mmCIF file of C-alpha atoms and ligand atoms in Angstrom:
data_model
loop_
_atom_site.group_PDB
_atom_site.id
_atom_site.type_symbol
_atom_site.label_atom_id
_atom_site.label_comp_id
_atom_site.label_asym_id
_atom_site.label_seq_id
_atom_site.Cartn_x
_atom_site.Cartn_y
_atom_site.Cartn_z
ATOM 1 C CA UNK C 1 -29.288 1.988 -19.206
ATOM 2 C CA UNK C 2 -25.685 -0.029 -19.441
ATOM 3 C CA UNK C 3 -24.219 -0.730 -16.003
ATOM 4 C CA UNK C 4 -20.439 -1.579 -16.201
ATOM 5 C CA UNK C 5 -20.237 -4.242 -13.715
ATOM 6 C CA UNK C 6 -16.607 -5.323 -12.782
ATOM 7 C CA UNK C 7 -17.106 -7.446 -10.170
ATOM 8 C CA UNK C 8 -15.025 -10.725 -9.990
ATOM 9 C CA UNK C 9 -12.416 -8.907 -12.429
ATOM 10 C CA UNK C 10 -8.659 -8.253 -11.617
ATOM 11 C CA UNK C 11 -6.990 -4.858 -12.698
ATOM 12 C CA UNK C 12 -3.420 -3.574 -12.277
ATOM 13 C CA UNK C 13 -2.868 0.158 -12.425
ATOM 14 C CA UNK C 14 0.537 1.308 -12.469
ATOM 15 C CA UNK C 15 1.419 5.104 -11.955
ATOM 16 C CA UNK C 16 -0.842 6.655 -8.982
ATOM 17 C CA UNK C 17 1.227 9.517 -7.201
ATOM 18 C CA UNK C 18 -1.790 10.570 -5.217
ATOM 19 C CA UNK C 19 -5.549 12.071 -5.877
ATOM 20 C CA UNK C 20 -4.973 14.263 -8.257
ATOM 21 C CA UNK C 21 -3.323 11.406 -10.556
ATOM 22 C CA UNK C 22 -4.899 10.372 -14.154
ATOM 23 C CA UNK C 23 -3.713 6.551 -13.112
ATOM 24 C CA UNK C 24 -6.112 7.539 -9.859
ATOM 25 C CA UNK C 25 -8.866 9.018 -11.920
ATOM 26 C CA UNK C 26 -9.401 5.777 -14.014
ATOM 27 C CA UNK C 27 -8.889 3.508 -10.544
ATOM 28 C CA UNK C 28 -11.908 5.253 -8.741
ATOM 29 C CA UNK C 29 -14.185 4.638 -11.853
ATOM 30 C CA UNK C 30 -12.864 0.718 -11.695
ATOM 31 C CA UNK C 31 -13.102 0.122 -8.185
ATOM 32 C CA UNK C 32 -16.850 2.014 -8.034
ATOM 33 C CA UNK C 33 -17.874 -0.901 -10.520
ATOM 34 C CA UNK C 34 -16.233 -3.427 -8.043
ATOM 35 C CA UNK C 35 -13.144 -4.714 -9.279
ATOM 36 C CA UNK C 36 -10.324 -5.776 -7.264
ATOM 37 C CA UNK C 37 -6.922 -3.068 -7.802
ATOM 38 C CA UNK C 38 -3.440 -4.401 -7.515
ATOM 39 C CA UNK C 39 -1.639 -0.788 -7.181
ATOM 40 C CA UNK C 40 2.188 -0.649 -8.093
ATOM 41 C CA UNK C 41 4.612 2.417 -7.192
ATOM 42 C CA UNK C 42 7.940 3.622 -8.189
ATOM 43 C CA UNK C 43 8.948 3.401 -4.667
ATOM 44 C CA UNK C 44 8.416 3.772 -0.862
ATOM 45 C CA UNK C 45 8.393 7.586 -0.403
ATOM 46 C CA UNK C 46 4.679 6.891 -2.584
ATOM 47 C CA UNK C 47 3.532 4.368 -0.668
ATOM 48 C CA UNK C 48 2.309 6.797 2.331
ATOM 49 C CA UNK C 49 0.255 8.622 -0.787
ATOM 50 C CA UNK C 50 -1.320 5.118 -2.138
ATOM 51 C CA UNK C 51 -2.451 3.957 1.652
ATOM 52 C CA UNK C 52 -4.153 7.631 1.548
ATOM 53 C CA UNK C 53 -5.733 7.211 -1.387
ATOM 54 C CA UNK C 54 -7.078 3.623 -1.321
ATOM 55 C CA UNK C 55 -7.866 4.067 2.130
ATOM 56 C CA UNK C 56 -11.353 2.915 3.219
ATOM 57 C CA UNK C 57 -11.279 0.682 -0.260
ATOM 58 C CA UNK C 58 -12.264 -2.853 -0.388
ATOM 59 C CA UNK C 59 -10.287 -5.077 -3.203
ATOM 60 C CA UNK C 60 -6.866 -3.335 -2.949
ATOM 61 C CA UNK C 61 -3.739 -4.961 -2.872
ATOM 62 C CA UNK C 62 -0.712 -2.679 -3.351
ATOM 63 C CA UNK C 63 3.074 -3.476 -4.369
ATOM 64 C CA UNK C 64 6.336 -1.850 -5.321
ATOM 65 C CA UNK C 65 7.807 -1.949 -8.729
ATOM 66 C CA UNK C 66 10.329 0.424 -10.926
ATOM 67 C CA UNK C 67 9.280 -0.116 -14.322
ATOM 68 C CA UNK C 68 12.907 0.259 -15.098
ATOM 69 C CA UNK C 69 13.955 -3.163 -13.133
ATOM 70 C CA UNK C 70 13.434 -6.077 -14.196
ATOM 71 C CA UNK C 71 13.442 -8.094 -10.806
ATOM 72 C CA UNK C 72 10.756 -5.542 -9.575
ATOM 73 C CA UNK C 73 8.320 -6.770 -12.490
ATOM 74 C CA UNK C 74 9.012 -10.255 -11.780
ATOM 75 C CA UNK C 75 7.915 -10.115 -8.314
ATOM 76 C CA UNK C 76 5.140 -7.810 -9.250
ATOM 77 C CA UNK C 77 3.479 -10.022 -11.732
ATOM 78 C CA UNK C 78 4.120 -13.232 -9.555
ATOM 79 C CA UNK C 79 2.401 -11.350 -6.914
ATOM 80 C CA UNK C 80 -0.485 -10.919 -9.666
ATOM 81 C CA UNK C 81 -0.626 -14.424 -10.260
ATOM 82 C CA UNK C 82 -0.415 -15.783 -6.520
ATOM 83 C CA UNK C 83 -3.304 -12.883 -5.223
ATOM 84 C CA UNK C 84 -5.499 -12.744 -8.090
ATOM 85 C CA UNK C 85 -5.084 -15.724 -10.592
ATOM 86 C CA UNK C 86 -5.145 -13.627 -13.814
ATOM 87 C CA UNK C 87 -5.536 -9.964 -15.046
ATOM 88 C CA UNK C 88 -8.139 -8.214 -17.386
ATOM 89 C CA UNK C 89 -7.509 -4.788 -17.387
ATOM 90 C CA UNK C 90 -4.313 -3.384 -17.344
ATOM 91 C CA UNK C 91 -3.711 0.534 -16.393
ATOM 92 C CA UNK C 92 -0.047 1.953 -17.319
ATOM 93 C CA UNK C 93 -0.286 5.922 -15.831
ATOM 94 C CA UNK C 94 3.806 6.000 -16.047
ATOM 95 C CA UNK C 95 6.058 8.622 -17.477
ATOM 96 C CA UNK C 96 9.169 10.631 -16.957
ATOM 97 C CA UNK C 97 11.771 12.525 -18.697
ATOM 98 C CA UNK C 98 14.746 14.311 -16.994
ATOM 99 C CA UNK C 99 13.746 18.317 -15.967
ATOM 100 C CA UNK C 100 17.097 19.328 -17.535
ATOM 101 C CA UNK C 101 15.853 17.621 -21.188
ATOM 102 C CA UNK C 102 12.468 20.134 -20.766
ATOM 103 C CA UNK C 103 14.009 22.897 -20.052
ATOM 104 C CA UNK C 104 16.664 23.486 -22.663
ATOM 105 C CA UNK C 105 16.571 22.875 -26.632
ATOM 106 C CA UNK C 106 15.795 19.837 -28.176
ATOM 107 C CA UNK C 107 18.335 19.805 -29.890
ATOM 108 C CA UNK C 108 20.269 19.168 -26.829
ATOM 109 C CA UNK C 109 19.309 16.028 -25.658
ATOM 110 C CA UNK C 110 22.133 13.990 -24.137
ATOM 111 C CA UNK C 111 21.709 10.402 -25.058
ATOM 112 C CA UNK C 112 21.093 9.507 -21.512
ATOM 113 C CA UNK C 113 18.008 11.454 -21.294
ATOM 114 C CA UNK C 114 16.554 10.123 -23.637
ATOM 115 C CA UNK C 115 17.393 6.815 -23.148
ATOM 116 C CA UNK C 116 15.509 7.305 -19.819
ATOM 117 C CA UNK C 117 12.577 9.278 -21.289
ATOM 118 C CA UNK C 118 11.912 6.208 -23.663
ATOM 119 C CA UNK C 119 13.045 3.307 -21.099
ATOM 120 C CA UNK C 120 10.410 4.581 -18.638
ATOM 121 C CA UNK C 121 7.831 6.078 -20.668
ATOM 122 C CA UNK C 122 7.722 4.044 -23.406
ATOM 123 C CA UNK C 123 9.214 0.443 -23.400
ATOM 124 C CA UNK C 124 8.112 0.297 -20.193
ATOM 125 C CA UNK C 125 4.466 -0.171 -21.816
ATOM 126 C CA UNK C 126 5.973 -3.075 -23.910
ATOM 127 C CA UNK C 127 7.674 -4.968 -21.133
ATOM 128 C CA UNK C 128 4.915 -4.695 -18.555
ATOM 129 C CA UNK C 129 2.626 -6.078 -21.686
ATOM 130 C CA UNK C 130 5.172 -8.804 -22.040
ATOM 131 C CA UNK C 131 5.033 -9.552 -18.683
ATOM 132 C CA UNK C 132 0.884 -10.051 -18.250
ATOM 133 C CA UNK C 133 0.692 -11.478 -21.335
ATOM 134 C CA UNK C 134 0.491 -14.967 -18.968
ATOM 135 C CA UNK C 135 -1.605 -13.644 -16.880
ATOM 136 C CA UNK C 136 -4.356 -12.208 -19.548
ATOM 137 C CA UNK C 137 -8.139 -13.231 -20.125
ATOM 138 C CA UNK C 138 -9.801 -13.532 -23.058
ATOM 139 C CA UNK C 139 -11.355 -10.139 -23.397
ATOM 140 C CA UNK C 140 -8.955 -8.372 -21.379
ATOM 141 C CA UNK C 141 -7.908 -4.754 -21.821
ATOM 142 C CA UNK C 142 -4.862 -2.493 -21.790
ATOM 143 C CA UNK C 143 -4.698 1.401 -21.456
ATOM 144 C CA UNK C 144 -1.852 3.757 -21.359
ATOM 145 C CA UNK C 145 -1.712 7.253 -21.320
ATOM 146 C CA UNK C 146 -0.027 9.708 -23.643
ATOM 147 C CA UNK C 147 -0.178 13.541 -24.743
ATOM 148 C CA UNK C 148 -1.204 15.499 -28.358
ATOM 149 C CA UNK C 149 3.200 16.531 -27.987
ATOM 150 C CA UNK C 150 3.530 12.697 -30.214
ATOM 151 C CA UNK C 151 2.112 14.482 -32.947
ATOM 152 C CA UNK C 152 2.860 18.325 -32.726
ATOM 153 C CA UNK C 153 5.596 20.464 -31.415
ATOM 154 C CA UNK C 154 4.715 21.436 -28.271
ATOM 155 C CA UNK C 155 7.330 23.739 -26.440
ATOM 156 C CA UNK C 156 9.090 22.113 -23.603
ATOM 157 C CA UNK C 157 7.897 18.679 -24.173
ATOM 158 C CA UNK C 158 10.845 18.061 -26.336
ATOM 159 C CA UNK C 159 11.771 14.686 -25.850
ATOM 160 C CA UNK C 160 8.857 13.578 -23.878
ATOM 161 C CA UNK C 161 7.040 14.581 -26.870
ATOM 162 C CA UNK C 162 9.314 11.936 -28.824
ATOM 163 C CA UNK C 163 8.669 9.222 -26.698
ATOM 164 C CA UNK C 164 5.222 9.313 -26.120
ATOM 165 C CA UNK C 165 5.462 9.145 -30.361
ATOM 166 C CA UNK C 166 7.245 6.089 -29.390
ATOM 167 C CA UNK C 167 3.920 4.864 -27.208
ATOM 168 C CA UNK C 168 1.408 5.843 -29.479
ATOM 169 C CA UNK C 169 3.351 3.614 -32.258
ATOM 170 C CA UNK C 170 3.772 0.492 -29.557
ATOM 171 C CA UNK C 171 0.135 0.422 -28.779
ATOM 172 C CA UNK C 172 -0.738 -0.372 -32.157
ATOM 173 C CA UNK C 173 1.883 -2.952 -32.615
ATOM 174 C CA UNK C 174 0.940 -4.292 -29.331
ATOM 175 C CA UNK C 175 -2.671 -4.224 -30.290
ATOM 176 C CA UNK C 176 -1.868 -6.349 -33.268
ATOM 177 C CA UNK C 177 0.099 -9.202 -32.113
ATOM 178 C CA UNK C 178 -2.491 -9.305 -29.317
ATOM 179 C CA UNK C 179 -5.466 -8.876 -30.746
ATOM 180 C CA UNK C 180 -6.289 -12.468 -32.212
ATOM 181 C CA UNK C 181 -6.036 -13.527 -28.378
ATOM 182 C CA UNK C 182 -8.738 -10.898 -27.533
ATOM 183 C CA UNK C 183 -6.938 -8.684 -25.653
ATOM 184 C CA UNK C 184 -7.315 -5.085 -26.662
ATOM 185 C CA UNK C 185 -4.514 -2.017 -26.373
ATOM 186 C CA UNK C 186 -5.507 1.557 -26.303
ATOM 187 C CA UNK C 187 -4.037 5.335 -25.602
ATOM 188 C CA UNK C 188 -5.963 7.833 -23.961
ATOM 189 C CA UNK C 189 -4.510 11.042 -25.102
ATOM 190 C CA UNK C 190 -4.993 13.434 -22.320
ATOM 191 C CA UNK C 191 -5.456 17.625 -22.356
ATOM 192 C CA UNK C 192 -3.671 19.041 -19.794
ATOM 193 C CA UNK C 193 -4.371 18.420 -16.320
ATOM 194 C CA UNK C 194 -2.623 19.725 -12.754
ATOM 195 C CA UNK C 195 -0.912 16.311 -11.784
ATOM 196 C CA UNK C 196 2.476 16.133 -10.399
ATOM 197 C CA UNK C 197 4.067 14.919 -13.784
ATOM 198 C CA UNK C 198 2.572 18.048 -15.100
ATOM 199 C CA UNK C 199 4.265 20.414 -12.431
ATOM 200 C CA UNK C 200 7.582 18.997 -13.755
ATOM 201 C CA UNK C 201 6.642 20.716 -17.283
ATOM 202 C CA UNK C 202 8.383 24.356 -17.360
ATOM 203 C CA UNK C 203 6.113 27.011 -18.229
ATOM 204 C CA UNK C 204 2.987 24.546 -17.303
ATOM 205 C CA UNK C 205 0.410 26.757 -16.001
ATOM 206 C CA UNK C 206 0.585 29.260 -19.069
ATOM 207 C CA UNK C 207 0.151 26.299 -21.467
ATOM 208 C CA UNK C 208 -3.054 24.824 -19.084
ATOM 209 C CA UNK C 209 -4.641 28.492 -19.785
ATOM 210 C CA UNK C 210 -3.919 28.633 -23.416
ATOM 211 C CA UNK C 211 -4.899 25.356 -23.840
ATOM 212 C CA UNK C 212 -8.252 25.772 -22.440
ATOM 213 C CA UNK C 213 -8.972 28.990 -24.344
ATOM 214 C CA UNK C 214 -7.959 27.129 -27.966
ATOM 215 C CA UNK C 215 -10.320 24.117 -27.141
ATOM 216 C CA UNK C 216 -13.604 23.747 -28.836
ATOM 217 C CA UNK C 217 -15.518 23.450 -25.569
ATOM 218 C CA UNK C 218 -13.356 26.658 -24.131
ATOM 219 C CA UNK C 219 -11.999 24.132 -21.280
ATOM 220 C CA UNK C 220 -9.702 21.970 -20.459
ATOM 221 C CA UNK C 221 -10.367 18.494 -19.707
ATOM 222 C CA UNK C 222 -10.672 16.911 -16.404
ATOM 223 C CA UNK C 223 -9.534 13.870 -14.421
ATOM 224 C CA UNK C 224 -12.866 12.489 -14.169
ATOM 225 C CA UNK C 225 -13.319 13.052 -17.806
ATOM 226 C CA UNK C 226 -10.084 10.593 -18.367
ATOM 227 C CA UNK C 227 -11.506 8.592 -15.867
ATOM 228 C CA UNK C 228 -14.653 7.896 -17.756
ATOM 229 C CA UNK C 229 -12.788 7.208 -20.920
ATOM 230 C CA UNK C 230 -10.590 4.637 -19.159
ATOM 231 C CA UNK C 231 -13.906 3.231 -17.840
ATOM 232 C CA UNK C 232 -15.483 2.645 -21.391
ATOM 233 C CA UNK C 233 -12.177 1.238 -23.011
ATOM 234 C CA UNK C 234 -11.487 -1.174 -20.151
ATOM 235 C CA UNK C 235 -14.828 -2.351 -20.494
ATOM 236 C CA UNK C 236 -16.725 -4.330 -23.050
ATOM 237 C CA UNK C 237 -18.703 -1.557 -24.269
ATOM 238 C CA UNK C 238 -15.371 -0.911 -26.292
ATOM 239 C CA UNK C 239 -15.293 -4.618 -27.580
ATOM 240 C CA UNK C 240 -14.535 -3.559 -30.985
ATOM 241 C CA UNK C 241 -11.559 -0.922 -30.263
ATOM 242 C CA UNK C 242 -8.347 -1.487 -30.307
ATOM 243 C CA UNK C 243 -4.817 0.138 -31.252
ATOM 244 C CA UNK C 244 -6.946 3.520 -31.198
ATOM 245 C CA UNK C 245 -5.505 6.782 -29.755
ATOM 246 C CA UNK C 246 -8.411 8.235 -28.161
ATOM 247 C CA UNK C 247 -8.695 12.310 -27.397
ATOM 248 C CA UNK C 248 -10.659 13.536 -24.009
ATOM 249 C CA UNK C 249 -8.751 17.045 -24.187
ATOM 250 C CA UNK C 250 -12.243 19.158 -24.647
ATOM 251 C CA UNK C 251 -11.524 19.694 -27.950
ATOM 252 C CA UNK C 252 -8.318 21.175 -27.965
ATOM 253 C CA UNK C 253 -6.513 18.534 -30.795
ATOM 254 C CA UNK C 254 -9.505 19.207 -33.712
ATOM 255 C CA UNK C 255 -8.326 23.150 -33.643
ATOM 256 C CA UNK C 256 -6.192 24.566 -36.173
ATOM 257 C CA UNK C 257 -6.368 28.173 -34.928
ATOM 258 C CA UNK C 258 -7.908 29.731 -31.487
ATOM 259 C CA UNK C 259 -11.064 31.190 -31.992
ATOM 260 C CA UNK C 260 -11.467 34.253 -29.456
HETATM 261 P P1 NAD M 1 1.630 11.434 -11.948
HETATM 262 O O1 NAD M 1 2.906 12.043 -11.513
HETATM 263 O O2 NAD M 1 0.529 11.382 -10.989
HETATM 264 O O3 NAD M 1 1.883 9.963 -12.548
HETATM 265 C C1 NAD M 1 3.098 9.590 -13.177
HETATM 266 C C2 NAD M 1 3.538 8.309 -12.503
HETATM 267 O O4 NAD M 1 4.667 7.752 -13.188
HETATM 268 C C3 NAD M 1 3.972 8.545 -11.051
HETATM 269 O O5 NAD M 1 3.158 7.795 -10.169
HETATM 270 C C4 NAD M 1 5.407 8.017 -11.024
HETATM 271 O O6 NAD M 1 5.748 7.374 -9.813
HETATM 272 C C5 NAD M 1 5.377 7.041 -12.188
HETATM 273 N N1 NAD M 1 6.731 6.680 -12.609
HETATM 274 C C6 NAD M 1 7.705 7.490 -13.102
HETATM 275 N N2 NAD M 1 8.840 6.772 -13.283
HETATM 276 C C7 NAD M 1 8.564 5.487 -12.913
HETATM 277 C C8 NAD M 1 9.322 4.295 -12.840
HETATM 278 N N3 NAD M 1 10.623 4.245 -13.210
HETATM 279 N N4 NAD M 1 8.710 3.157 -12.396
HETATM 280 C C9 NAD M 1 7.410 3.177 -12.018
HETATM 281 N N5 NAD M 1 6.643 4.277 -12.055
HETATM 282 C C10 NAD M 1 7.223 5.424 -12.482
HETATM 283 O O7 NAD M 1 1.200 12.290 -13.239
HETATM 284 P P2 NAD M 1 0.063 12.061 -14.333
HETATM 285 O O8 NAD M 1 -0.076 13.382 -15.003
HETATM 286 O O9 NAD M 1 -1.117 11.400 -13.725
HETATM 287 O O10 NAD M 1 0.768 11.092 -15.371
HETATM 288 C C11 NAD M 1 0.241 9.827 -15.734
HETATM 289 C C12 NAD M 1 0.336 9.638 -17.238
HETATM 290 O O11 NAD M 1 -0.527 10.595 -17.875
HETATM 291 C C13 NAD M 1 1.723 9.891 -17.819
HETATM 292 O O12 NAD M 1 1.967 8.965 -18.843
HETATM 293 C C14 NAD M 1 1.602 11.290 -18.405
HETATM 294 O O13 NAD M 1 2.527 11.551 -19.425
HETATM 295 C C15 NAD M 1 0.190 11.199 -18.922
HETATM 296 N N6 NAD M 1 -0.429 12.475 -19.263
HETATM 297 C C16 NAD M 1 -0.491 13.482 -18.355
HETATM 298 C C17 NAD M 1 -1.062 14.705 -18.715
HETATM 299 C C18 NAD M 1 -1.105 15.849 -17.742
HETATM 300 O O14 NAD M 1 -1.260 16.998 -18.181
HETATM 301 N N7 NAD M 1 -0.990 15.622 -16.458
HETATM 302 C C19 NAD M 1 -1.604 14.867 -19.999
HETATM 303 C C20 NAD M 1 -1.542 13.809 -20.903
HETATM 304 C C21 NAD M 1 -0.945 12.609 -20.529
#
């Protein structure tokens, strides 16, 4: 049997809201093989959420930081480097578009929506790279998360569904100029899952049924399911993946028609 054994490694995941969180689901798998978290949140009405969920957990630091400001990645990453020395897996979980750019037509979108869809939900995966880059081992590993909308029209995501194109594209660039240093970037494309992103989503809970009843395995997806993905690509039983946009949606992307 392979035992993933993280102990004596550093990891920063970025984008926990509370339990029910994919950034969460991947954290628990980490800290059960005993590496030390660094947490970071938008902001301090999350912070009450975090302290819930890491509570009773040994190896947790956590710290602010808005993606979107620069100053608040500066002190997070100095933080990184005071605390812990140096990073080797890296856990963005971040996302957000405007409700009012979901709701309407695509067609629609004002230029400042999706300026802010792509700021935080895409070149925010490029700057916080930038940023550890420093801080990196040899045989580190980076993760983000992103949704089957990059690839297919899926209604409501509109331009959510452009910018996590936008991801999906920077992860293999990233993956690229970083590979020769050993440090590996990957997606985990997600099914649908009850989070609080997701609630933002109109029409959410009739897409989470139809999704399950298209899928191969008649399900959707869980968080532990993501969770044990995140496990085996921050790990080094993924050593030779990189740039890769990996499914864990039950299924659901291989179909090209429901099958009652
Ligand atoms: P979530 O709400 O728990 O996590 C999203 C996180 O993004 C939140 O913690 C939020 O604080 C953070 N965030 C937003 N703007 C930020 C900013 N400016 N600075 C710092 N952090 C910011 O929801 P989730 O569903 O766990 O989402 C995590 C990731 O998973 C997202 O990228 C999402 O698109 C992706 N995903 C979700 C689903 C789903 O159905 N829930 C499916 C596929 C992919």
């Amino acid at each position: 049997m392979i035992a993933i054994d993280f102990a004596g490694k550093n990891a920063l995941i970025m984008g926990v809201s509370n339990e029910k969180s994919l950034g969460w689901a991947i954290a628990e798998q980490l800290l059960a093989a005993g590496a030390r978290c660094i947490f970071s949140y938008q902001g301090e009405r999350l912070l009450r959420n975090l302290e819930k969920v890491t509570a009773g957990q040994q190896n947790v630091l956590l710290e602010p930081c808005d993606v979107t400001v620069e100053a608040d990645l500066e002190r997070l990453f100095a933080k990184i480097s005071s605390e812990m020395g140096s990073l080797d897996m890296l856990v963005h979980s971040v996302a957000y578009a405007p409700r009012a750019s979901m709701e309407g037509r695509f067609i629609d979108t004002t230029l400042e929506d999706y300026h802010t869809a792509m700021s935080i939900s895409a070149y925010s995966l490029i700057s916080v790279t930038r940023h550890a880059e420093p801080l990196l081992n040899s045989g580190s590993s980076i993760i983000t998360l992103t949704y089957y909308a990059s690839q297919r029209v899926v209604p409501k995501y509109n331009v959510m569904g452009v910018a996590k194109a936008a991801l999906e594209a920077s992860v293999r660039y990233l993956a690229a100029e970083l590979g020769p240093k050993n440090t590996r970037v990957n997606a985990i494309s997600a099914g649908p899952m009850r989070t609080v992103a997701a609630k933002s989503i109109p029409g959410f809970t009739a897409m989470y049924e139809k999704a399950a009843q298209t899928a191969a395995m008649k399900r959707n997806a869980t968080q532990e399911e993501v969770g044990k993905l995140g496990l085996f690509l921050l790990s080094d039983l993924s050593s030779g993946i990189t740039g890769e946009i990996s499914y864990v949606d039950a299924g659901y992307n291989i179909m090209g028609m429901a099958i009652d």
